[in-house]
Structure formats: C-alpha cells, structure tokens
C-alpha cells in the first residue's frame, strides 16, 4: 500500500476546500469497479495473472461557481501479489477563461496521444496497447499545469501545452522543477452524416533523463544484474507507473475514425484507431539511430446496443541498453475481445491476447504470453462521466 | 516550456479580439433548433443531432466541440437527456458563455414541470431520469412555455435586438395558440385510443392527445427490448387491441415489427423531432405530421 499526494496536489485541495464554501452545488460522486480474472501474465505489463481488481476508482468532482471544476480520483488496484492505492487525479480546471482556453493545475492525465487522456475503464480492451505499457507506464499522469486552446475554426483544432514535475515518469535520483513538458495538437471533424474522425500529434520532452541522470543508468553501471532482475519484476507488475522504456524525446501520432449508420451510434458503430510512438535518445550513449518505437491498430465494432467485438494488433521495437551500446528486442501482441453491456453501467468482457517475441535479449521478454485469456467485469455507480470521443 | 506558453497566450489574446458575427445558437436537438430559428430569425442556428439519432447516445465529436466553442447560446432538453455527452462538449469547447449555470445555457426541462420524476439512489444502475421525462417538446403547451423562456433569454443576451425577438415571439405565440386550438379539434377522435410504445419518447404527446400507453417495448426505460419481454406482451396486445405499436425513427424497428406480426397490430414509425430534409422544419409541422399519421391509421381500421 502506498499513498502519495505531492505538493501541488495538496495545494489544489486546499484551494478547492476554500472555494467549496461559496458553492451551492452538490459534488458528483462515482465509483467504478473493474474486477477480472486473467489466465497468464503478459510481457511488458498488463494485468497480473489470477483474480484481481484493476483500476477501481472513486471519483469526486465539484463545480465551484462558474469558475472551476475540481476533480479527485483515487485508484485502487489489487492482485494476488500486491495491493496499491494512488491518487491519479487531483486537479482544478478553469471554466471561464476567454478564447477557448482551459487551464488545469494539479495532478491529471496528460493530453498526449489518443488514449492517454481517457479513463482506462472506458477503453475497448482490458489492457492498454503495448506502446502505452512500454513507453507511458499504461497511462501518463503527473503533477503540473496544462493549457489547452480550442481554435475558433470551423474544423475542430485544439493545441495544448503542459509542464510536469516528471516524477511519475519513473524513479530518478534528481529533482527538477519541470521534469517533463508536452505540446500537442488535434484536428477533427465529420465526413457526411455517418463518419467522424480525429487526428493528433504530440511530443513529450522527458528532462528526467538529461545529464545528471536517471536512476536506471546509475543502477546499470554498478549493479547490472540486479538491474536486469528489477526489470523483470517491473514487467510482471500490471501497473508499474513509470515508463519502462523511456527516451528524452517522445513523438506520438494518433488517428481515429468512426462510422455509424446515419450517425446513430446507439445501435451500431465501427471504430478504427491507430497510434505510433517513437522514443529517441534512450540514454547518454545513444546514437541518433538508437530509438524505441511501436504502433498499434485496432478495430472495434458494436453490432447491437449491447454487444461489441474488437481486434487489435501492435508491435514494439526496443533498445536494451548495455554499457555503451544497445541490443534490439521486439515483440508483437494480438488481441481479440468480445464485450456485453447488459446495462449502460455494466460491461462484461472476454479478451484473448497472444504475444510473439520477434527478437529478445537476456530473456527480458521471456514472460510473454502465448495465450492469455481475461474475463473482466466493470460496474459503475453514481454519476457517470461523459466519455470523450 | 516558456515559449509554447507565451505563444499560446498571445494567440489567445489575438483571438479574443475578434469581433463576433451573427448571434450563434447551438441546439442539442432539432426541435430546439427549429424553435430558435422561429424566435431568432437572424441568428445562425445549429442542431447537434437529427431525427435519426438517439439523443441519449451522442458522442462528444470534434465537430460538435468546435460548434459549441463559438456559440452565444445553447439550448438543450436537459433532465439528463444529454448527460452522456453535453458535459464533455462543454468541458472541451471551453466556452464560458455556455457553462451550466450561465445564462447562455438554457435547459428546456428547467422551464416547465416534467412528468414521471423518479427518486434514484447512488446504487441505481438502470437508465432513468430523476429529473423526469426530458422529451417535453412533444407537449404543445410546454413547448410554448419554453418558447417564452427562450425569447426572454435571447433578449437578455442580445438586448440590441430585443425588438426583433419580441416581435418574433408574439407572432409565434399567436399562431401557436391557434395551432393548439386546431389540433384539439382535429385530434379529438384520438382521445381514448390505446398504443404500445417503445421508450417514453412520445409520452408527452400521448398525454396531450388523451391516448393511453398500455405497455412499453422496453423492459426498463433505456434497456433495449428483449425477446422475453416482447413475448410477455402478446396476450395484452391481443386483449386490448391497441391502435398501433409506435417507435421513433431513430429506434431499430425489429422489436415493434416482431410484435406487430405476432399480434396483427399495425406498426407506426414516427419522427420524434423535426427533420428539415423531410419538410418538417418548424414545430407545428411536426405536430401536424404526428396527428395526421395517427388519424390516418385510425381511419384505416
């Protein structure tokens, strides 16, 4: 059990409790339980084998007059090896800035990529794609501030920038005021009545890996074998929050396309999405040709109001640092899922995943799963948050 | 970090200085777009949804975010009809004018008394509306009350054009009251009829016409019809011989058709809102269409 609330988060809470006195609205409380059973561990993170609770969250949000929305989300995860509790969101968000601007401060999900800003319980698959687990620790949230601007254009166009402490990117020896910053942009629109799309590019600058550097490197020099062991451990944990394979520069591109008959997505909807990530400069000794990269593509078809099926395929190509050079490792993952929504607050999902190691080094990916079957049950109570596109 | 921030705030200032063009109205549903266009003839009006979409299940699509971003006024049914998508749009669009509680957001359900308000607790998982049935535009009387509120809101937000709004409202009100009288006479033969309905979409219409709903195809509001539930209705339908099994255009017709076939009862598919593509552009045209479709069916029996 570990509880971490960092300084900016506490500050946000203090501000929130002061303004709460002025507000007459009730807070929205929601609880989402995500229970599962998984037949086998998968490499590069994901849910732990056996019975467990994944991303079970209690969220409280409160409107403060017309100025701010405050959100606190506590997330609990439990599996056969450990129980963890964490605050993933503690932030205030402005409602009244002019010119399409929104400012967020506190701890929140970064707006990079397509999936990162969304709550995992809204995902179409039980686990995030390989690239999210390898490069973003499943989903990247951190303490900081972020500004988004929606442009006054006919076509939807959003630009955003964020500055974070970087502490959630992994374990580091040093402390920086701004350990990471991001910029991102998204455009999107409709094509006729039946189709809609969104495309985005984002960039994450990981300053925690700059000179003076990372814990990982430190460990690498002096205790190489322990380090390797640590790595394996990390891979077992479904929710190692730091990125396992990091780079000073992370580039992301994402695209989503949705179709439903006459735009009526109640009965039927086809969603195609894909993302690509490249992480360059993995460490001090990296040459310009050394980078991690990966992608995934997914297709999810809701064929009736209560049923959907999906397929996803993804790949990562990793550079395993070894003294002053790198060894390549790569893996693919194919996933099939079938989901049933008996009511709009419940989901039962059956998912099959198959991992294929293309190239390995020192058995880093040896815990890949040939066949991993997951049965997941999600139920939510209270206020239901409106989901993003 | 400093550079992108500076750039973004400079850009923000530049955009804020842009002069506004025509008064822009974002309607969550076509009925409010149609009404707004009547009451604010010069405004640019956009409807976020259309008659073939289930208004409960709309996605916070990028195109809708950019539309709400530029709106001076948003009008929605409320009573949680848009709970699954409007908050996400408001949050993403970052338009202070249309945040909940601001005068630029008008919820129709807050202007009238809704029917079928139910108590719900934290652990209720069925899809119900504690604030009552939100499909209130299908009652001509309530629609007139919303029109009054909307007109007043337009005057508050855009006082320069107050006269235009007042004129439009009194002209509309006068003709609407005449329409109500006309519908009362026309629809008199429908009083006492019975129907089966899918969802509570037309409940306000049934009440205003004096039509009784003997059963709902949905086992619980918002839960799609199940075979078991439909089968359980067969006896009741055969016994009470309703005028029709009614579903909205946006609903899949299979359930109504299945039950209609089993019980030799006609199935009636009705628009629940305006459809400019099918010449139902104004609210009175919707009521004309609904009443004549029901009368026609009655005549055939």
XYZ file of C-alpha atoms in Angstrom:
690
model
C 0.000 0.000 0.000
C 1.478 3.314 -0.958
C -0.134 6.677 -0.713
C 1.420 9.593 -2.464
C -0.027 13.025 -2.666
C 2.521 15.502 -3.868
C 2.731 19.155 -3.024
C 0.847 20.624 -5.995
C -1.963 18.189 -5.375
C -2.258 19.245 -1.734
C -2.215 22.866 -2.752
C -5.044 22.205 -5.173
C -7.032 20.516 -2.442
C -6.534 23.482 -0.140
C -7.728 25.907 -2.802
C -10.649 23.624 -3.527
C -11.828 23.441 0.057
C -11.764 27.228 0.390
C -13.913 27.797 -2.674
C -16.233 24.930 -1.731
C -17.847 27.173 0.854
C -19.024 29.503 -1.866
C -20.525 26.768 -3.999
C -24.045 25.527 -3.540
C -23.830 22.630 -5.977
C -23.505 19.092 -4.737
C -20.416 17.125 -5.662
C -20.699 14.310 -8.183
C -19.521 11.032 -6.762
C -18.867 7.981 -8.888
C -17.435 4.581 -8.183
C -16.198 2.243 -10.903
C -15.226 -1.311 -10.039
C -13.101 -3.302 -12.503
C -12.794 -6.944 -11.441
C -11.074 -9.584 -13.546
C -9.511 -12.974 -13.891
C -6.527 -13.465 -16.176
C -5.089 -16.848 -17.121
C -1.461 -15.828 -17.636
C 0.906 -12.888 -17.233
C 1.810 -10.880 -20.295
C 5.187 -9.297 -21.018
C 5.617 -5.528 -20.785
C 2.928 -5.036 -18.199
C -0.780 -5.519 -18.212
C -2.975 -7.159 -15.633
C -1.500 -9.684 -13.224
C -2.310 -13.365 -13.525
C -5.186 -14.649 -11.382
C -8.046 -12.773 -9.740
C -7.785 -9.067 -9.165
C -9.184 -5.587 -9.191
C -7.770 -3.279 -11.793
C -8.272 0.460 -11.902
C -11.108 0.570 -9.431
C -11.746 4.242 -8.989
C -13.646 6.540 -6.702
C -14.051 9.933 -8.239
C -15.468 13.099 -6.744
C -15.949 16.188 -8.836
C -17.297 19.513 -7.758
C -18.212 22.676 -9.576
C -17.003 25.845 -7.861
C -19.337 28.570 -9.017
C -18.807 29.264 -12.674
C -15.056 29.389 -12.364
C -13.642 25.937 -11.733
C -14.308 22.248 -11.824
C -12.409 20.226 -9.260
C -11.809 16.502 -9.616
C -10.256 13.967 -7.285
C -9.855 10.378 -8.451
C -8.482 7.729 -6.138
C -7.500 4.490 -7.821
C -7.101 1.148 -6.119
C -5.621 -1.951 -7.700
C -5.307 -5.348 -6.127
C -3.977 -8.642 -7.413
C -2.591 -11.825 -5.947
C 0.777 -10.192 -5.269
C 0.082 -6.675 -4.147
C -2.438 -4.007 -3.348
C -1.884 -0.453 -4.391
C -3.704 2.780 -3.812
C -2.999 6.042 -5.519
C -4.434 9.423 -6.401
C -4.374 9.647 -10.189
C -6.276 12.904 -10.494
C -6.377 15.852 -8.125
C -6.901 18.953 -10.192
C -8.754 22.162 -10.788
C -9.824 23.118 -14.268
C -10.964 26.548 -15.367
C -14.398 27.119 -16.908
C -14.319 30.823 -17.548
C -11.172 31.694 -19.493
C -11.755 33.516 -22.791
C -10.733 32.482 -26.303
C -11.268 28.749 -25.929
C -8.611 28.400 -23.243
C -8.696 25.852 -20.436
C -6.090 25.782 -17.708
C -5.579 22.745 -15.487
C -3.440 22.557 -12.385
C -2.742 19.702 -10.019
C -2.398 16.068 -10.927
C -4.057 14.992 -14.144
C -3.819 12.737 -17.197
C -1.634 14.249 -19.894
C -3.462 15.104 -23.119
C -0.893 13.384 -25.349
C -1.914 10.641 -27.777
C -5.442 9.340 -28.274
C -5.973 7.038 -25.283
C -3.823 8.736 -22.657
C -6.322 11.405 -21.625
C -9.171 8.885 -21.274
C -10.025 6.845 -18.204
C -8.973 3.208 -18.659
C -12.443 1.901 -17.723
C -13.757 3.476 -20.940
C -11.277 1.512 -23.075
C -12.466 -1.112 -25.525
C -9.822 -3.609 -24.381
C -8.838 -4.806 -20.905
C -5.278 -3.562 -21.305
C -3.689 -0.574 -22.954
C -1.704 -1.289 -26.167
C 1.958 -2.389 -25.927
C 3.218 1.104 -26.744
C 1.336 2.624 -23.791
C 2.616 -0.042 -21.395
C 6.200 0.243 -22.660
C 6.585 3.986 -23.091
C 3.973 5.625 -20.857
C 3.509 3.253 -17.922
C -0.011 2.401 -19.159
C -1.180 5.988 -18.926
C 0.833 9.049 -18.048
C -0.411 11.379 -15.342
C 1.693 13.734 -13.309
C 1.693 16.886 -11.209
C 1.793 20.070 -13.195
C -0.151 22.584 -15.196
C -1.631 22.398 -18.663
C -3.165 24.834 -21.104
C -5.481 23.852 -23.940
C -6.786 26.203 -26.602
C -9.648 25.350 -28.950
C -9.224 27.497 -32.041
C -12.201 29.441 -33.432
C -12.135 27.423 -36.635
C -14.919 25.550 -38.412
C -12.769 22.415 -38.310
C -12.055 21.346 -34.729
C -8.492 22.319 -33.862
C -7.015 22.130 -30.397
C -3.469 22.974 -29.313
C -2.132 22.284 -25.855
C 0.975 22.510 -23.721
C 1.712 21.001 -20.328
C 4.534 21.204 -17.781
C 5.015 18.423 -15.232
C 7.348 17.572 -12.368
C 8.258 14.369 -14.205
C 8.121 12.318 -11.013
C 5.619 9.866 -12.479
C 7.900 9.015 -15.401
C 9.937 6.648 -13.237
C 12.352 6.537 -10.339
C 15.001 9.213 -10.614
C 17.824 10.397 -8.412
C 17.384 14.061 -9.111
C 14.588 16.525 -8.708
C 13.639 19.030 -11.345
C 11.024 21.756 -11.222
C 9.934 20.905 -14.722
C 10.898 17.309 -15.336
C 8.752 16.940 -18.414
C 6.787 19.081 -20.796
C 4.478 18.336 -23.671
C 2.924 20.006 -26.664
C 0.069 18.505 -28.606
C -2.423 19.323 -31.315
C -5.557 17.674 -32.573
C -7.844 18.268 -35.515
C -11.107 16.545 -36.277
C -14.463 16.729 -37.970
C -17.271 14.857 -39.696
C -17.485 13.388 -43.173
C -21.148 13.422 -44.107
C -23.676 12.209 -41.547
C -22.129 8.817 -40.835
C -18.411 9.350 -40.339
C -16.273 11.326 -37.956
C -12.540 11.472 -37.410
C -9.791 12.943 -35.302
C -6.032 13.068 -35.803
C -3.345 14.294 -33.476
C 0.360 14.730 -32.978
C 2.081 15.207 -29.647
C 5.530 15.496 -28.185
C 6.766 14.697 -24.686
C 10.126 16.014 -23.542
C 11.467 13.843 -20.734
C 14.029 16.010 -18.910
C 14.467 13.463 -16.152
C 16.771 11.547 -18.500
C 19.076 14.515 -19.031
C 22.584 14.576 -17.696
C 22.899 14.039 -14.001
C 20.531 11.498 -14.740
C 18.367 8.606 -14.395
C 18.332 6.034 -11.663
C 18.277 3.323 -14.276
C 21.634 4.307 -15.662
C 23.086 4.510 -12.219
C 21.905 1.029 -11.486
C 23.156 -0.115 -14.804
C 26.764 0.833 -14.157
C 27.128 -0.640 -10.728
C 24.629 -3.436 -10.378
C 23.945 -4.631 -13.817
C 22.454 -7.935 -12.801
C 20.207 -6.542 -10.151
C 19.009 -4.074 -12.684
C 18.041 -6.781 -15.095
C 16.226 -8.523 -12.313
C 14.381 -5.364 -11.407
C 13.313 -5.012 -14.944
C 11.757 -8.423 -14.988
C 9.882 -7.638 -11.826
C 8.584 -4.477 -13.340
C 7.288 -6.340 -16.311
C 5.225 -8.541 -14.026
C 3.518 -5.687 -12.294
C 0.425 -4.694 -14.135
C 0.737 -1.079 -13.166
C 4.338 -0.012 -12.956
C 3.598 3.654 -13.314
C 6.872 4.811 -14.801
C 7.661 4.261 -18.437
C 9.715 1.115 -18.800
C 11.412 2.203 -21.974
C 11.973 5.903 -21.966
C 13.557 8.437 -24.262
C 14.362 12.096 -23.887
C 12.069 12.831 -26.800
C 8.787 11.038 -27.283
C 6.860 11.626 -30.502
C 3.279 10.432 -30.867
C 0.830 10.395 -33.756
C -2.762 9.177 -33.497
C -5.790 8.816 -35.710
C -9.366 7.708 -35.032
C -12.194 7.150 -37.484
C -15.729 6.210 -36.525
C -18.703 5.160 -38.570
C -22.303 4.591 -37.582
C -25.406 4.390 -39.786
C -26.661 7.990 -40.218
C -24.563 8.927 -37.213
C -26.827 6.954 -34.857
C -24.188 5.257 -32.731
C -26.723 3.682 -30.371
C -27.217 0.545 -32.433
C -24.075 0.148 -34.474
C -20.666 1.738 -34.583
C -17.342 0.891 -36.145
C -14.261 2.494 -34.599
C -10.826 2.262 -36.202
C -7.893 3.742 -34.368
C -4.133 3.672 -34.566
C -1.214 5.262 -32.786
C 2.526 5.431 -33.334
C 5.195 6.335 -30.778
C 8.917 6.886 -31.213
C 11.179 7.499 -28.206
C 14.602 8.811 -29.134
C 17.783 9.308 -27.073
C 17.150 6.462 -24.639
C 20.294 7.394 -22.677
C 23.571 9.310 -22.754
C 25.381 6.847 -25.007
C 22.607 6.583 -27.582
C 23.450 7.339 -31.170
C 20.908 9.057 -33.378
C 19.911 5.713 -34.850
C 19.034 4.238 -31.438
C 15.364 4.687 -30.686
C 12.420 2.721 -29.384
C 9.306 2.675 -31.488
C 5.974 0.997 -31.678
C 2.447 1.165 -33.029
C -0.963 -0.421 -32.777
C -4.077 -0.559 -34.866
C -7.477 -1.526 -33.564
C -10.958 -2.112 -34.936
C -13.977 -2.284 -32.653
C -17.456 -2.962 -33.986
C -20.540 -2.516 -31.856
C -23.052 -4.602 -33.749
C -26.008 -4.137 -31.387
C -26.666 -1.779 -28.488
C -25.338 -4.321 -26.002
C -22.622 -6.171 -27.903
C -19.274 -5.256 -29.378
C -16.270 -7.130 -30.724
C -12.775 -5.904 -31.380
C -9.382 -6.813 -32.704
C -6.089 -5.090 -32.037
C -2.556 -5.685 -33.206
C 0.557 -3.866 -32.084
C 4.313 -4.028 -32.050
C 7.211 -2.522 -30.131
C 10.866 -2.400 -31.155
C 13.021 -1.736 -28.129
C 16.646 -0.872 -27.486
C 18.034 -2.629 -24.431
C 20.896 -0.510 -23.087
C 24.082 -2.437 -22.286
C 27.145 -0.362 -21.330
C 27.705 1.947 -24.286
C 25.656 0.097 -26.847
C 22.217 -1.344 -27.402
C 20.671 -4.708 -28.130
C 17.470 -4.896 -30.066
C 14.352 -6.604 -28.820
C 10.943 -6.635 -30.374
C 7.551 -8.108 -29.779
C 4.067 -8.128 -31.251
C 0.750 -8.553 -29.485
C -2.571 -9.565 -30.996
C -5.774 -9.169 -29.058
C -9.381 -10.214 -29.619
C -12.252 -9.129 -27.426
C -15.997 -9.563 -27.063
C -17.955 -7.279 -24.771
C -21.511 -7.327 -23.483
C -23.201 -4.336 -21.862
C -26.301 -5.646 -20.067
C -26.982 -2.070 -18.910
C -25.108 1.121 -19.667
C -23.339 0.926 -16.311
C -22.046 -2.618 -16.691
C -19.628 -4.356 -19.035
C -18.618 -7.993 -19.210
C -15.611 -8.507 -21.470
C -13.754 -11.591 -22.617
C -10.348 -10.942 -24.108
C -7.726 -13.155 -25.689
C -4.139 -11.964 -26.129
C -1.253 -13.595 -27.909
C 2.291 -12.264 -27.704
C 5.066 -13.099 -30.133
C 8.701 -12.312 -29.296
C 10.497 -11.477 -32.538
C 13.857 -10.688 -31.019
C 14.946 -10.889 -27.388
C 17.998 -10.059 -25.314
C 18.868 -11.607 -21.954
C 15.338 -13.019 -21.611
C 13.814 -9.624 -20.968
C 10.655 -10.624 -22.819
C 10.699 -14.251 -21.707
C 7.451 -13.867 -19.781
C 5.486 -13.218 -22.946
C 2.156 -14.988 -23.121
C 1.208 -17.441 -25.849
C -2.377 -17.379 -24.767
C -3.734 -15.061 -22.110
C -7.459 -15.085 -21.514
C -9.013 -12.312 -19.438
C -12.555 -12.074 -18.147
C -13.414 -8.576 -16.985
C -16.452 -7.110 -15.242
C -16.924 -3.362 -14.903
C -19.744 -1.755 -12.977
C -20.186 1.898 -12.141
C -22.327 3.613 -9.539
C -23.369 7.191 -9.053
C -22.735 9.957 -11.539
C -21.382 8.705 -14.838
C -18.825 10.859 -16.533
C -19.462 11.711 -20.140
C -16.882 10.000 -22.304
C -14.621 11.712 -24.757
C -14.680 10.959 -28.495
C 8.258 25.421 -21.584
C 8.079 29.164 -21.507
C 7.955 29.622 -25.275
C 4.891 27.495 -26.099
C 3.030 29.002 -23.164
C 3.762 32.532 -24.286
C 2.825 31.687 -27.834
C -0.436 30.151 -26.692
C -1.422 33.112 -24.530
C -0.546 35.617 -27.248
C -2.636 33.616 -29.664
C -5.437 33.604 -27.107
C -5.392 37.385 -26.844
C -5.398 37.771 -30.605
C -8.438 35.527 -30.935
C -10.337 37.229 -28.114
C -10.099 40.489 -30.019
C -12.032 39.023 -32.951
C -15.429 40.694 -33.367
C -18.442 38.406 -33.145
C -20.591 37.872 -36.226
C -24.254 36.733 -36.218
C -25.719 35.571 -32.896
C -24.939 31.878 -32.815
C -27.277 29.287 -31.302
C -26.281 25.694 -30.583
C -29.307 23.427 -30.163
C -28.799 19.970 -28.712
C -31.870 18.658 -30.551
C -33.601 19.682 -33.812
C -36.833 20.759 -32.069
C -34.953 23.497 -30.226
C -33.096 24.494 -33.380
C -36.428 24.819 -35.194
C -37.959 26.833 -32.373
C -34.882 29.056 -32.032
C -34.914 29.818 -35.744
C -38.549 30.972 -35.411
C -37.808 33.194 -32.434
C -34.450 34.485 -33.657
C -34.819 34.707 -37.433
C -31.428 36.390 -37.946
C -29.421 34.051 -35.773
C -27.229 31.298 -37.116
C -28.696 28.098 -35.658
C -27.032 24.694 -35.499
C -28.566 21.411 -34.384
C -26.148 18.949 -32.813
C -28.374 15.959 -33.553
C -31.007 14.857 -36.058
C -34.168 12.745 -36.060
C -32.354 9.510 -36.897
C -30.068 9.756 -33.868
C -30.919 8.621 -30.378
C -30.361 11.830 -28.385
C -29.330 9.812 -25.310
C -26.347 8.348 -27.144
C -24.408 11.047 -28.912
C -20.655 11.251 -28.927
C -18.752 14.380 -27.969
C -17.375 14.545 -31.502
C -14.742 17.094 -32.575
C -17.229 18.793 -34.938
C -19.642 19.399 -32.064
C -16.866 20.792 -29.864
C -15.935 23.392 -32.477
C -19.617 24.351 -32.912
C -20.165 24.807 -29.174
C -16.900 26.738 -28.965
C -18.442 29.564 -30.990
C -21.986 29.525 -29.585
C -23.583 32.531 -27.861
C -26.467 30.427 -26.585
C -27.003 26.693 -26.212
C -30.497 25.261 -25.797
C -30.939 21.658 -24.721
C -33.738 19.485 -23.364
C -31.972 18.875 -20.047
C -33.345 16.476 -17.405
C -30.184 14.456 -18.043
C -31.081 13.636 -21.656
C -27.662 14.918 -22.731
C -25.815 13.776 -19.582
C -23.707 11.366 -21.609
C -22.289 13.938 -23.986
C -23.048 17.589 -23.232
C -20.698 17.855 -20.203
C -17.823 16.502 -22.304
C -18.634 19.050 -25.020
C -18.827 21.908 -22.505
C -15.532 20.896 -20.953
C -13.740 20.534 -24.282
C -15.264 23.565 -26.002
C -14.055 25.892 -23.210
C -16.772 28.427 -23.946
C -17.601 30.240 -20.664
C -20.919 31.500 -22.093
C -22.481 28.038 -22.266
C -21.297 26.518 -18.982
C -24.077 25.126 -16.791
C -25.495 27.898 -14.628
C -24.659 30.632 -17.099
C -27.440 32.451 -18.976
C -26.013 31.152 -22.269
C -27.201 27.622 -21.490
C -30.962 27.080 -21.429
C -32.351 23.717 -20.335
C -35.949 23.361 -21.517
C -36.749 20.950 -18.681
C -35.949 23.684 -16.165
C -38.571 25.986 -17.707
C -41.524 23.623 -17.224
C -42.616 20.845 -14.917
C -41.584 17.450 -16.241
C -43.617 14.257 -15.900
C -42.571 10.958 -14.291
C -39.962 12.264 -11.901
C -38.471 9.327 -10.042
C -36.305 9.037 -6.989
C -32.958 7.381 -7.659
C -30.199 6.384 -5.311
C -26.449 6.096 -5.678
C -26.615 2.376 -6.402
C -29.281 2.520 -9.100
C -27.808 1.272 -12.349
C -30.840 1.412 -14.627
C -31.124 4.268 -17.084
C -33.704 6.543 -15.526
C -34.199 10.262 -15.317
C -34.673 11.503 -11.748
C -35.463 14.894 -13.241
C -38.381 13.458 -15.154
C -39.067 12.679 -18.797
C -36.952 15.033 -20.944
C -38.920 14.638 -24.222
C -41.160 17.555 -23.242
C -41.160 19.273 -26.661
C -43.915 16.844 -27.680
C -46.404 18.689 -25.483
C -47.556 21.824 -27.363
C -48.367 23.643 -24.090
C -44.955 23.031 -22.578
C -43.265 23.943 -25.836
C -44.993 27.332 -25.676
C -43.623 27.876 -22.160
C -40.107 27.038 -23.332
C -40.572 29.468 -26.224
C -41.346 32.251 -23.729
C -38.210 31.475 -21.712
C -36.088 31.196 -24.826
C -37.298 34.527 -26.150
C -36.601 36.211 -22.814
C -33.127 34.654 -22.785
C -32.433 35.956 -26.282
C -33.426 39.445 -25.155
C -31.191 39.188 -22.067
C -28.188 38.025 -24.048
C -28.629 40.200 -27.115
C -30.514 43.317 -25.913
C -29.704 45.253 -29.074
C -32.125 43.067 -30.983
C -34.768 42.952 -28.242
C -37.464 44.361 -30.506
C -36.882 41.728 -33.164
C -37.129 38.968 -30.556
C -40.275 40.441 -29.010
C -41.985 40.719 -32.377
C -40.988 37.193 -33.368
C -42.211 35.801 -30.068
C -45.628 37.469 -30.136
C -46.222 36.453 -33.742
C -45.162 32.898 -32.968
C -47.210 32.725 -29.778
C -50.348 33.895 -31.551
C -50.107 31.375 -34.349
C -49.086 28.620 -31.904
C -52.213 29.143 -29.788
C -54.303 28.915 -32.973
C -52.496 25.706 -33.843
C -53.217 24.272 -30.395
C -56.934 25.009 -30.914
C -56.843 23.405 -34.347
C -55.047 20.289 -33.065
C -57.551 19.980 -30.241
C -60.397 19.723 -32.753
C -58.503 17.598 -35.260
C -57.178 15.128 -32.711
C -60.426 14.802 -30.752
C -61.239 11.394 -32.324
C -57.927 10.045 -31.000
C -58.953 10.517 -27.397
C -59.239 7.209 -25.557
C -57.143 5.307 -28.116
C -54.511 2.891 -26.844
C -50.964 2.377 -28.112
C -47.855 0.379 -27.333
C -44.713 2.462 -27.317
C -41.001 1.885 -27.429
C -39.366 4.043 -24.751
C -41.022 7.089 -23.185
C -40.175 9.290 -26.188
C -43.787 10.237 -27.040
C -45.258 10.232 -23.516
C -45.997 13.964 -23.543
C -47.806 13.613 -26.877
C -49.955 10.710 -25.621
C -50.925 12.747 -22.571
C -51.837 15.818 -24.554
C -53.896 13.769 -27.030
C -55.564 11.654 -24.336
C -54.050 8.420 -25.659
C -53.280 5.625 -23.220
C -49.992 3.703 -23.352
C -50.764 0.110 -22.422
C -47.156 -1.112 -22.360
C -43.574 -0.216 -23.243
C -41.464 -2.437 -25.506
C -38.527 -1.683 -23.246
C -38.451 -3.819 -20.080
C -36.969 -0.812 -18.246
C -36.530 2.710 -19.625
C -33.364 2.754 -21.745
C -32.901 -1.017 -21.760
C -33.420 -2.397 -25.302
C -36.445 -4.676 -25.801
C -35.781 -8.326 -25.029
C -37.485 -11.294 -26.672
C -38.797 -12.479 -23.298
C -40.320 -9.091 -22.542
C -41.879 -8.796 -26.016
C -43.343 -12.297 -25.726
C -44.886 -11.381 -22.391
C -46.770 -8.540 -24.103
C -48.528 -10.700 -26.741
C -51.577 -11.558 -24.626
C -52.034 -7.999 -23.510
C -51.845 -6.653 -27.063
C -54.367 -9.214 -28.336
C -56.729 -8.447 -25.488
C -56.614 -4.654 -25.635
C -56.306 -4.252 -29.445
C -54.277 -1.009 -29.466
C -54.298 1.378 -32.409
C -50.609 0.805 -33.100
C -47.195 -0.188 -31.873
C -45.227 3.020 -32.081
C -41.481 3.553 -32.321
C -39.379 6.582 -33.166
C -37.404 6.911 -36.383
C -34.138 6.589 -34.520
C -35.096 3.260 -32.976
C -34.442 -0.068 -34.673
C -37.866 -1.272 -35.980
C -37.321 -5.029 -35.443
C -38.911 -5.288 -31.989
C -42.052 -3.383 -32.951
C -42.329 -5.325 -36.214
C -41.938 -8.674 -34.482
C -44.682 -7.933 -32.002
C -46.842 -6.363 -34.719
C -46.618 -9.510 -36.804
C -47.397 -11.796 -33.871
C -50.479 -9.826 -32.897
C -51.599 -8.429 -36.264
C -51.224 -4.906 -34.930
C -50.035 -2.086 -37.199
C -46.562 -0.658 -36.554
C -46.205 3.108 -36.760
C -42.794 4.718 -37.129
C -42.895 8.392 -36.160
C -40.372 11.223 -36.154
C -39.749 12.359 -32.598
C -38.373 15.676 -33.758
C -38.003 17.999 -36.748
C -36.443 16.775 -39.989
C -35.824 19.652 -42.386
C -34.850 17.123 -45.110
C -38.393 15.735 -44.973
C -40.132 19.126 -44.901
C -40.692 19.055 -41.148
C -38.832 22.282 -40.456
C -40.984 24.020 -37.880
C -42.503 22.711 -34.633
C -46.092 22.987 -35.924
C -45.207 20.815 -38.916
C -44.092 18.068 -36.539
C -47.426 18.072 -34.682
C -49.324 18.195 -37.991
C -47.354 15.171 -39.147
C -47.827 13.185 -35.919
C -51.540 13.862 -35.622
C -52.301 13.132 -39.258
C -50.296 9.869 -39.144
C -52.330 8.705 -36.138
C -55.638 9.816 -37.685
C -54.802 8.099 -40.944
C -54.132 4.845 -39.125
C -57.382 5.223 -37.210
C -59.240 5.776 -40.473
C -57.841 2.559 -41.935
C -59.153 0.452 -39.088
